[in-house]
């Protein structure tokens, strides 16, 4: 039977439409468990996938959830790639395949072998690191058109069969060179004599449109192939609409937020105590099962250090992390109204500044 016969009116039959309520669909999707990939830190796995009290402890259901998109963002040097290496090592050790897409940051193969070697020693697996690395596919996509063509129009071999993890390091990397800052874009367009408002609006919105396409495709790949998608996102400083300068993910927006099921933020620990260890990082769960966590709990914040062969969690958690902290109560003082330009004196606190820094005694002040 050819295509014309399939589309002919004689072969078309009216089929009944079976409708399901939203609650039934939600229960069916929740009952369909496709597993998770451990991060290598038990406390972080418990924070990402907390199990109900009546459910037995199952290590296979804790960690980076499969069939969903997980975002990891944070400033440079906090361990985003190291966390991805740990997750990739556990996926390879479990017998799955891993696809690693880098958009500029090369894959640290030597560190991956060290992490694999440690995982093999802990699990006492008969496999070697060289055998496990064969199941990893490394793809270099150093431009935004390259990664969009790969994800939106993937070849027949992408992703490979039995792929459990797709890592994009980083998903926001190519956007900076193609989509400048809105302030910079307005400055460039201001120098032009003939400005088309429709074209300016299109230029301002094209970044969000591309982000939406990327987010929808990542979610589609995760759902259809039942694999975990780990998207690493960089940060930028946002001042407008914030009480203070705040680090926010580069990729954001409605479509991106709806596609992200789990969000982790990594940052350095700024606490100073007597037992402070150099190089302490923190991993905090901000979004879980598609819902933002409005209250910060100590159980969702895990401290760890980066070692040569992977990540190591710190057992001693500071007491200040164990109490619930609401985002609205995190501020020490209430928000104050911003002063106008004419209200700010040019020589504010200038009288005591010379004496404070000792410039008067050195003869610099006259």
mmCIF file of C-alpha atoms in Angstrom:
data_model
loop_
_atom_site.group_PDB
_atom_site.id
_atom_site.type_symbol
_atom_site.label_atom_id
_atom_site.label_comp_id
_atom_site.label_asym_id
_atom_site.label_seq_id
_atom_site.Cartn_x
_atom_site.Cartn_y
_atom_site.Cartn_z
ATOM 1 C CA UNK A 1 0.000 0.000 0.000
ATOM 2 C CA UNK A 2 1.577 3.259 -1.111
ATOM 3 C CA UNK A 3 1.158 6.737 0.280
ATOM 4 C CA UNK A 4 -1.737 7.662 -1.984
ATOM 5 C CA UNK A 5 -3.742 4.659 -0.781
ATOM 6 C CA UNK A 6 -3.069 5.592 2.834
ATOM 7 C CA UNK A 7 -4.342 9.113 2.261
ATOM 8 C CA UNK A 8 -7.308 8.172 0.095
ATOM 9 C CA UNK A 9 -10.820 8.819 1.471
ATOM 10 C CA UNK A 10 -11.653 5.107 1.330
ATOM 11 C CA UNK A 11 -8.977 4.269 3.884
ATOM 12 C CA UNK A 12 -9.709 7.151 6.233
ATOM 13 C CA UNK A 13 -11.887 6.152 9.160
ATOM 14 C CA UNK A 14 -13.305 8.176 11.944
ATOM 15 C CA UNK A 15 -11.606 7.129 15.141
ATOM 16 C CA UNK A 16 -13.053 7.935 18.553
ATOM 17 C CA UNK A 17 -11.157 10.514 20.576
ATOM 18 C CA UNK A 18 -10.409 9.286 24.092
ATOM 19 C CA UNK A 19 -10.037 12.133 26.564
ATOM 20 C CA UNK A 20 -8.267 12.010 29.919
ATOM 21 C CA UNK A 21 -8.506 14.463 32.721
ATOM 22 C CA UNK A 22 -5.471 16.458 33.803
ATOM 23 C CA UNK A 23 -5.287 14.608 37.127
ATOM 24 C CA UNK A 24 -5.234 11.222 35.375
ATOM 25 C CA UNK A 25 -2.480 12.368 33.036
ATOM 26 C CA UNK A 26 -0.466 13.698 35.964
ATOM 27 C CA UNK A 27 -0.815 10.438 37.882
ATOM 28 C CA UNK A 28 0.155 8.415 34.813
ATOM 29 C CA UNK A 29 3.250 10.519 34.183
ATOM 30 C CA UNK A 30 4.263 10.328 37.839
ATOM 31 C CA UNK A 31 3.861 6.553 37.862
ATOM 32 C CA UNK A 32 6.134 6.213 34.825
ATOM 33 C CA UNK A 33 9.564 6.204 36.455
ATOM 34 C CA UNK A 34 12.553 6.069 34.136
ATOM 35 C CA UNK A 35 15.210 6.253 36.827
ATOM 36 C CA UNK A 36 17.901 8.777 37.663
ATOM 37 C CA UNK A 37 21.670 9.151 37.451
ATOM 38 C CA UNK A 38 23.548 9.715 40.738
ATOM 39 C CA UNK A 39 25.730 12.792 41.051
ATOM 40 C CA UNK A 40 28.289 11.073 43.276
ATOM 41 C CA UNK A 41 27.148 13.048 46.332
ATOM 42 C CA UNK A 42 24.489 11.244 48.344
ATOM 43 C CA UNK A 43 23.248 14.406 50.072
ATOM 44 C CA UNK A 44 22.752 16.136 46.736
ATOM 45 C CA UNK A 45 20.907 13.121 45.294
ATOM 46 C CA UNK A 46 18.537 13.185 48.261
ATOM 47 C CA UNK A 47 17.944 16.915 47.789
ATOM 48 C CA UNK A 48 17.185 16.517 44.066
ATOM 49 C CA UNK A 49 14.957 13.448 44.419
ATOM 50 C CA UNK A 50 13.579 13.208 47.948
ATOM 51 C CA UNK A 51 11.677 9.968 48.499
ATOM 52 C CA UNK A 52 8.374 9.843 50.384
ATOM 53 C CA UNK A 53 8.444 8.363 53.861
ATOM 54 C CA UNK A 54 6.417 5.298 52.811
ATOM 55 C CA UNK A 55 8.696 4.520 49.837
ATOM 56 C CA UNK A 56 11.723 2.277 50.236
ATOM 57 C CA UNK A 57 15.185 3.677 49.771
ATOM 58 C CA UNK A 58 16.091 3.164 46.118
ATOM 59 C CA UNK A 59 19.378 4.573 44.893
ATOM 60 C CA UNK A 60 18.342 4.188 41.233
ATOM 61 C CA UNK A 61 15.575 6.789 41.632
ATOM 62 C CA UNK A 62 17.748 9.514 43.172
ATOM 63 C CA UNK A 63 19.926 11.966 41.313
ATOM 64 C CA UNK A 64 19.616 13.684 37.945
ATOM 65 C CA UNK A 65 16.198 12.516 36.675
ATOM 66 C CA UNK A 66 16.002 10.846 33.283
ATOM 67 C CA UNK A 67 13.409 12.005 30.811
ATOM 68 C CA UNK A 68 13.781 15.601 32.033
ATOM 69 C CA UNK A 69 16.031 18.624 31.599
ATOM 70 C CA UNK A 70 18.273 19.656 34.490
ATOM 71 C CA UNK A 71 19.975 23.052 34.544
ATOM 72 C CA UNK A 72 23.201 23.791 36.425
ATOM 73 C CA UNK A 73 24.266 27.430 36.563
ATOM 74 C CA UNK A 74 26.777 29.444 38.520
ATOM 75 C CA UNK A 75 29.769 31.777 38.155
ATOM 76 C CA UNK A 76 33.015 30.522 36.604
ATOM 77 C CA UNK A 77 35.146 28.136 38.634
ATOM 78 C CA UNK A 78 32.470 26.734 40.969
ATOM 79 C CA UNK A 79 32.528 23.166 39.612
ATOM 80 C CA UNK A 80 29.798 22.970 36.962
ATOM 81 C CA UNK A 81 31.924 20.873 34.605
ATOM 82 C CA UNK A 82 33.231 18.777 37.494
ATOM 83 C CA UNK A 83 29.669 17.942 38.506
ATOM 84 C CA UNK A 84 28.856 17.001 34.921
ATOM 85 C CA UNK A 85 31.914 14.708 34.847
ATOM 86 C CA UNK A 86 30.684 12.929 37.964
ATOM 87 C CA UNK A 87 27.244 12.400 36.458
ATOM 88 C CA UNK A 88 28.727 11.203 33.155
ATOM 89 C CA UNK A 89 30.995 8.763 35.004
ATOM 90 C CA UNK A 90 28.066 7.231 36.873
ATOM 91 C CA UNK A 91 26.046 6.944 33.666
ATOM 92 C CA UNK A 92 28.899 5.140 31.918
ATOM 93 C CA UNK A 93 29.474 2.869 34.890
ATOM 94 C CA UNK A 94 25.798 1.840 34.813
ATOM 95 C CA UNK A 95 26.202 0.610 31.237
ATOM 96 C CA UNK A 96 24.624 3.561 29.446
ATOM 97 C CA UNK A 97 25.943 5.802 26.726
ATOM 98 C CA UNK A 98 26.755 9.485 27.126
ATOM 99 C CA UNK A 99 26.792 12.320 24.592
ATOM 100 C CA UNK A 100 28.913 15.337 25.545
ATOM 101 C CA UNK A 101 28.439 18.524 23.498
ATOM 102 C CA UNK A 102 30.935 21.291 24.168
ATOM 103 C CA UNK A 103 30.458 24.780 22.776
ATOM 104 C CA UNK A 104 33.954 26.062 23.446
ATOM 105 C CA UNK A 105 35.160 24.421 26.657
ATOM 106 C CA UNK A 106 37.112 21.266 25.733
ATOM 107 C CA UNK A 107 36.217 17.985 27.374
ATOM 108 C CA UNK A 108 38.736 17.266 30.193
ATOM 109 C CA UNK A 109 39.457 13.667 29.207
ATOM 110 C CA UNK A 110 42.219 13.127 31.769
ATOM 111 C CA UNK A 111 39.969 14.182 34.626
ATOM 112 C CA UNK A 112 37.185 11.995 33.257
ATOM 113 C CA UNK A 113 39.496 8.986 33.354
ATOM 114 C CA UNK A 114 40.480 9.769 36.929
ATOM 115 C CA UNK A 115 36.826 10.026 37.947
ATOM 116 C CA UNK A 116 36.032 6.785 36.146
ATOM 117 C CA UNK A 117 38.955 5.027 37.796
ATOM 118 C CA UNK A 118 37.769 6.043 41.247
ATOM 119 C CA UNK A 119 34.195 4.956 40.472
ATOM 120 C CA UNK A 120 35.486 1.581 39.271
ATOM 121 C CA UNK A 121 37.472 1.084 42.465
ATOM 122 C CA UNK A 122 34.523 1.997 44.686
ATOM 123 C CA UNK A 123 32.025 -0.196 42.834
ATOM 124 C CA UNK A 124 34.593 -2.970 42.192
ATOM 125 C CA UNK A 125 33.529 -3.188 38.565
ATOM 126 C CA UNK A 126 35.486 -5.562 36.287
ATOM 127 C CA UNK A 127 35.471 -2.965 33.485
ATOM 128 C CA UNK A 128 38.308 -0.586 32.808
ATOM 129 C CA UNK A 129 38.237 3.140 32.227
ATOM 130 C CA UNK A 130 39.283 2.666 28.598
ATOM 131 C CA UNK A 131 36.319 0.380 27.969
ATOM 132 C CA UNK A 132 33.846 2.795 29.541
ATOM 133 C CA UNK A 133 35.159 5.788 27.597
ATOM 134 C CA UNK A 134 34.238 4.007 24.364
ATOM 135 C CA UNK A 135 30.562 4.619 25.193
ATOM 136 C CA UNK A 136 31.057 8.397 25.300
ATOM 137 C CA UNK A 137 30.413 10.465 22.187
ATOM 138 C CA UNK A 138 32.107 13.861 22.120
ATOM 139 C CA UNK A 139 30.708 16.501 19.762
ATOM 140 C CA UNK A 140 32.221 19.946 19.296
ATOM 141 C CA UNK A 141 29.723 22.665 18.420
ATOM 142 C CA UNK A 142 31.596 25.939 18.612
ATOM 143 C CA UNK A 143 28.903 28.076 16.990
ATOM 144 C CA UNK A 144 25.241 28.651 17.638
ATOM 145 C CA UNK A 145 24.116 27.516 14.144
ATOM 146 C CA UNK A 146 26.066 24.295 14.646
ATOM 147 C CA UNK A 147 24.374 23.328 17.906
ATOM 148 C CA UNK A 148 20.942 24.395 16.625
ATOM 149 C CA UNK A 149 21.366 22.302 13.476
ATOM 150 C CA UNK A 150 22.471 19.323 15.564
ATOM 151 C CA UNK A 151 19.552 19.509 17.986
ATOM 152 C CA UNK A 152 16.749 20.728 15.703
ATOM 153 C CA UNK A 153 17.715 18.517 12.745
ATOM 154 C CA UNK A 154 19.601 15.614 14.334
ATOM 155 C CA UNK A 155 21.041 12.826 12.185
ATOM 156 C CA UNK A 156 19.692 9.314 12.459
ATOM 157 C CA UNK A 157 22.509 8.285 14.784
ATOM 158 C CA UNK A 158 21.891 11.107 17.284
ATOM 159 C CA UNK A 159 21.424 10.376 20.066
ATOM 160 C CA UNK A 160 22.782 6.821 20.004
ATOM 161 C CA UNK A 161 20.720 3.928 21.233
ATOM 162 C CA UNK A 162 20.735 3.324 25.006
ATOM 163 C CA UNK A 163 21.877 6.894 25.637
ATOM 164 C CA UNK A 164 21.244 7.815 29.261
ATOM 165 C CA UNK A 165 22.803 11.270 29.456
ATOM 166 C CA UNK A 166 23.208 14.314 27.217
ATOM 167 C CA UNK A 167 25.515 17.041 28.525
ATOM 168 C CA UNK A 168 25.604 20.492 26.908
ATOM 169 C CA UNK A 169 28.616 22.447 28.192
ATOM 170 C CA UNK A 170 27.574 25.127 27.982
ATOM 171 C CA UNK A 171 24.175 25.835 26.475
ATOM 172 C CA UNK A 172 24.594 29.602 26.856
ATOM 173 C CA UNK A 173 28.151 29.804 25.526
ATOM 174 C CA UNK A 174 27.448 30.622 21.846
ATOM 175 C CA UNK A 175 24.733 33.197 22.596
ATOM 176 C CA UNK A 176 27.106 35.985 23.647
ATOM 177 C CA UNK A 177 28.738 36.349 20.218
ATOM 178 C CA UNK A 178 25.448 36.301 18.284
ATOM 179 C CA UNK A 179 23.182 38.242 20.620
ATOM 180 C CA UNK A 180 24.832 41.265 22.268
ATOM 181 C CA UNK A 181 23.582 42.888 25.419
ATOM 182 C CA UNK A 182 20.359 44.878 24.877
ATOM 183 C CA UNK A 183 22.071 48.057 26.054
ATOM 184 C CA UNK A 184 24.930 47.526 23.632
ATOM 185 C CA UNK A 185 22.515 46.716 20.831
ATOM 186 C CA UNK A 186 20.553 49.923 21.435
ATOM 187 C CA UNK A 187 23.797 51.906 21.404
ATOM 188 C CA UNK A 188 24.776 50.407 18.059
ATOM 189 C CA UNK A 189 21.385 51.058 16.535
ATOM 190 C CA UNK A 190 21.405 54.615 17.891
ATOM 191 C CA UNK A 191 24.393 55.424 15.688
ATOM 192 C CA UNK A 192 22.455 54.479 12.586
ATOM 193 C CA UNK A 193 20.537 57.213 10.770
ATOM 194 C CA UNK A 194 17.707 55.121 9.370
ATOM 195 C CA UNK A 195 16.149 52.920 12.052
ATOM 196 C CA UNK A 196 13.235 50.632 11.343
ATOM 197 C CA UNK A 197 11.249 50.074 14.538
ATOM 198 C CA UNK A 198 9.984 46.695 13.345
ATOM 199 C CA UNK A 199 13.520 45.534 12.655
ATOM 200 C CA UNK A 200 14.706 46.781 16.033
ATOM 201 C CA UNK A 201 11.909 44.888 17.766
ATOM 202 C CA UNK A 202 12.812 41.751 15.830
ATOM 203 C CA UNK A 203 16.454 42.106 16.831
ATOM 204 C CA UNK A 204 15.480 42.482 20.475
ATOM 205 C CA UNK A 205 13.239 39.405 20.414
ATOM 206 C CA UNK A 206 15.290 37.016 18.313
ATOM 207 C CA UNK A 207 17.388 35.886 21.287
ATOM 208 C CA UNK A 208 14.297 34.767 23.189
ATOM 209 C CA UNK A 209 12.958 33.015 20.081
ATOM 210 C CA UNK A 210 16.154 31.018 19.620
ATOM 211 C CA UNK A 211 16.234 30.209 23.334
ATOM 212 C CA UNK A 212 12.668 28.948 23.094
ATOM 213 C CA UNK A 213 13.525 26.641 20.180
ATOM 214 C CA UNK A 214 16.561 25.297 22.014
ATOM 215 C CA UNK A 215 14.612 24.679 25.225
ATOM 216 C CA UNK A 216 11.747 22.906 23.469
ATOM 217 C CA UNK A 217 14.110 20.643 21.551
ATOM 218 C CA UNK A 218 16.086 19.676 24.660
ATOM 219 C CA UNK A 219 12.865 18.782 26.436
ATOM 220 C CA UNK A 220 11.707 16.803 23.408
ATOM 221 C CA UNK A 221 14.943 14.804 23.257
ATOM 222 C CA UNK A 222 14.813 14.069 26.980
ATOM 223 C CA UNK A 223 11.209 12.904 26.824
ATOM 224 C CA UNK A 224 11.298 10.830 23.655
ATOM 225 C CA UNK A 225 14.590 9.057 24.429
ATOM 226 C CA UNK A 226 14.046 8.883 28.216
ATOM 227 C CA UNK A 227 17.491 10.248 28.916
ATOM 228 C CA UNK A 228 18.741 12.903 31.287
ATOM 229 C CA UNK A 229 19.680 16.232 29.725
ATOM 230 C CA UNK A 230 22.173 18.270 31.750
ATOM 231 C CA UNK A 231 22.371 21.840 30.454
ATOM 232 C CA UNK A 232 25.134 24.007 31.911
ATOM 233 C CA UNK A 233 24.198 27.680 31.989
ATOM 234 C CA UNK A 234 26.485 30.629 32.585
ATOM 235 C CA UNK A 235 25.628 33.725 34.601
ATOM 236 C CA UNK A 236 25.404 37.450 34.088
ATOM 237 C CA UNK A 237 24.915 40.377 36.454
ATOM 238 C CA UNK A 238 21.456 41.895 36.598
ATOM 239 C CA UNK A 239 20.850 45.238 38.292
ATOM 240 C CA UNK A 240 17.535 46.476 36.907
ATOM 241 C CA UNK A 241 14.610 45.428 39.074
ATOM 242 C CA UNK A 242 16.858 43.882 41.752
ATOM 243 C CA UNK A 243 17.598 45.212 45.249
ATOM 244 C CA UNK A 244 21.313 44.668 44.553
ATOM 245 C CA UNK A 245 23.538 43.326 41.816
ATOM 246 C CA UNK A 246 22.453 39.713 41.332
ATOM 247 C CA UNK A 247 23.906 36.841 39.315
ATOM 248 C CA UNK A 248 21.254 35.361 37.031
ATOM 249 C CA UNK A 249 21.344 32.655 34.347
ATOM 250 C CA UNK A 250 22.133 33.837 30.840
ATOM 251 C CA UNK A 251 19.426 31.696 29.261
ATOM 252 C CA UNK A 252 16.062 32.579 30.760
ATOM 253 C CA UNK A 253 12.513 33.298 29.730
ATOM 254 C CA UNK A 254 9.129 31.620 29.791
ATOM 255 C CA UNK A 255 9.944 28.773 27.400
ATOM 256 C CA UNK A 256 13.247 28.037 29.092
ATOM 257 C CA UNK A 257 11.679 28.058 32.556
ATOM 258 C CA UNK A 258 8.886 25.705 31.515
ATOM 259 C CA UNK A 259 11.321 23.205 29.995
ATOM 260 C CA UNK A 260 13.584 23.039 33.055
ATOM 261 C CA UNK A 261 12.446 20.434 35.552
ATOM 262 C CA UNK A 262 15.372 20.636 38.005
ATOM 263 C CA UNK A 263 17.647 23.608 38.649
ATOM 264 C CA UNK A 264 20.889 23.581 40.598
ATOM 265 C CA UNK A 265 22.966 26.614 41.437
ATOM 266 C CA UNK A 266 26.634 26.283 42.395
ATOM 267 C CA UNK A 267 28.525 28.951 44.297
ATOM 268 C CA UNK A 268 31.445 29.362 46.663
ATOM 269 C CA UNK A 269 30.909 29.334 50.424
ATOM 270 C CA UNK A 270 31.649 32.746 51.898
ATOM 271 C CA UNK A 271 31.343 31.645 55.531
ATOM 272 C CA UNK A 272 34.434 32.155 57.655
ATOM 273 C CA UNK A 273 34.739 29.715 60.535
ATOM 274 C CA UNK A 274 37.594 28.109 62.406
ATOM 275 C CA UNK A 275 37.181 24.827 60.518
ATOM 276 C CA UNK A 276 36.845 26.395 57.092
ATOM 277 C CA UNK A 277 38.333 24.281 54.298
ATOM 278 C CA UNK A 278 39.784 26.096 51.314
ATOM 279 C CA UNK A 279 37.836 25.652 48.102
ATOM 280 C CA UNK A 280 34.418 24.885 49.594
ATOM 281 C CA UNK A 281 31.576 24.988 47.100
ATOM 282 C CA UNK A 282 27.837 24.811 47.641
ATOM 283 C CA UNK A 283 25.200 23.149 45.490
ATOM 284 C CA UNK A 284 21.668 24.332 46.119
ATOM 285 C CA UNK A 285 18.461 22.926 44.630
ATOM 286 C CA UNK A 286 16.302 25.838 43.460
ATOM 287 C CA UNK A 287 13.778 23.959 41.335
ATOM 288 C CA UNK A 288 12.548 20.401 41.720
ATOM 289 C CA UNK A 289 9.952 18.425 39.746
ATOM 290 C CA UNK A 290 9.105 21.544 37.775
ATOM 291 C CA UNK A 291 8.339 23.657 40.858
ATOM 292 C CA UNK A 292 10.378 26.530 42.240
ATOM 293 C CA UNK A 293 11.374 26.172 45.888
ATOM 294 C CA UNK A 294 10.243 29.414 47.538
ATOM 295 C CA UNK A 295 11.796 28.491 50.894
ATOM 296 C CA UNK A 296 15.491 27.781 51.332
ATOM 297 C CA UNK A 297 16.118 24.737 53.509
ATOM 298 C CA UNK A 298 19.394 23.425 54.819
ATOM 299 C CA UNK A 299 18.599 19.996 53.361
ATOM 300 C CA UNK A 300 18.661 21.511 49.864
ATOM 301 C CA UNK A 301 22.128 23.053 50.292
ATOM 302 C CA UNK A 302 25.091 20.675 50.073
ATOM 303 C CA UNK A 303 28.731 21.616 50.604
ATOM 304 C CA UNK A 304 31.445 19.857 48.645
ATOM 305 C CA UNK A 305 35.041 20.178 47.525
ATOM 306 C CA UNK A 306 36.564 19.441 44.122
ATOM 307 C CA UNK A 307 39.319 16.841 44.048
ATOM 308 C CA UNK A 308 41.350 15.359 41.234
ATOM 309 C CA UNK A 309 39.210 12.226 41.012
ATOM 310 C CA UNK A 310 35.778 13.816 41.518
ATOM 311 C CA UNK A 311 33.676 15.610 44.090
ATOM 312 C CA UNK A 312 33.667 14.953 47.804
ATOM 313 C CA UNK A 313 30.868 16.061 50.101
ATOM 314 C CA UNK A 314 31.540 17.658 53.468
ATOM 315 C CA UNK A 315 29.794 15.928 56.340
ATOM 316 C CA UNK A 316 29.930 18.894 58.709
ATOM 317 C CA UNK A 317 27.241 21.341 57.629
ATOM 318 C CA UNK A 318 27.194 24.774 59.308
ATOM 319 C CA UNK A 319 24.373 25.315 61.766
ATOM 320 C CA UNK A 320 23.109 28.316 59.826
ATOM 321 C CA UNK A 321 22.284 26.080 56.868
ATOM 322 C CA UNK A 322 19.901 23.853 58.803
ATOM 323 C CA UNK A 323 17.171 26.425 59.399
ATOM 324 C CA UNK A 324 14.493 27.425 56.938
ATOM 325 C CA UNK A 325 15.138 30.773 55.321
ATOM 326 C CA UNK A 326 12.583 32.517 53.203
ATOM 327 C CA UNK A 327 13.842 34.573 50.272
ATOM 328 C CA UNK A 328 11.932 37.585 51.524
ATOM 329 C CA UNK A 329 13.499 37.300 54.986
ATOM 330 C CA UNK A 330 17.044 36.939 53.695
ATOM 331 C CA UNK A 331 17.570 40.677 53.605
ATOM 332 C CA UNK A 332 19.025 42.265 56.695
ATOM 333 C CA UNK A 333 17.339 45.610 56.104
ATOM 334 C CA UNK A 334 14.183 46.594 54.231
ATOM 335 C CA UNK A 335 14.518 47.903 50.716
ATOM 336 C CA UNK A 336 15.191 51.613 50.546
ATOM 337 C CA UNK A 337 14.090 54.020 47.866
ATOM 338 C CA UNK A 338 16.752 54.779 45.309
ATOM 339 C CA UNK A 339 18.044 58.336 45.503
ATOM 340 C CA UNK A 340 17.808 60.642 42.559
ATOM 341 C CA UNK A 341 20.901 62.000 40.905
ATOM 342 C CA UNK A 342 20.482 65.463 42.363
ATOM 343 C CA UNK A 343 20.191 63.981 45.864
ATOM 344 C CA UNK A 344 23.668 62.418 45.722
ATOM 345 C CA UNK A 345 26.378 64.833 46.801
ATOM 346 C CA UNK A 346 29.601 64.775 44.796
ATOM 347 C CA UNK A 347 31.707 65.052 47.947
ATOM 348 C CA UNK A 348 29.753 62.644 50.153
ATOM 349 C CA UNK A 349 31.901 61.464 53.071
ATOM 350 C CA UNK A 350 34.858 63.205 51.460
ATOM 351 C CA UNK A 351 35.898 65.014 54.618
ATOM 352 C CA UNK A 352 36.902 61.867 56.495
ATOM 353 C CA UNK A 353 38.312 59.887 53.587
ATOM 354 C CA UNK A 354 41.769 61.512 53.624
ATOM 355 C CA UNK A 355 42.251 60.916 57.326
ATOM 356 C CA UNK A 356 40.895 57.395 57.104
ATOM 357 C CA UNK A 357 43.461 56.241 54.559
ATOM 358 C CA UNK A 358 46.324 58.232 56.048
ATOM 359 C CA UNK A 359 46.825 60.461 53.052
ATOM 360 C CA UNK A 360 47.030 63.593 55.210
ATOM 361 C CA UNK A 361 50.136 62.403 56.983
ATOM 362 C CA UNK A 362 51.826 61.402 53.744
ATOM 363 C CA UNK A 363 51.372 64.828 52.255
ATOM 364 C CA UNK A 364 49.032 63.802 49.429
ATOM 365 C CA UNK A 365 46.119 65.900 50.629
ATOM 366 C CA UNK A 366 46.323 69.666 50.538
#
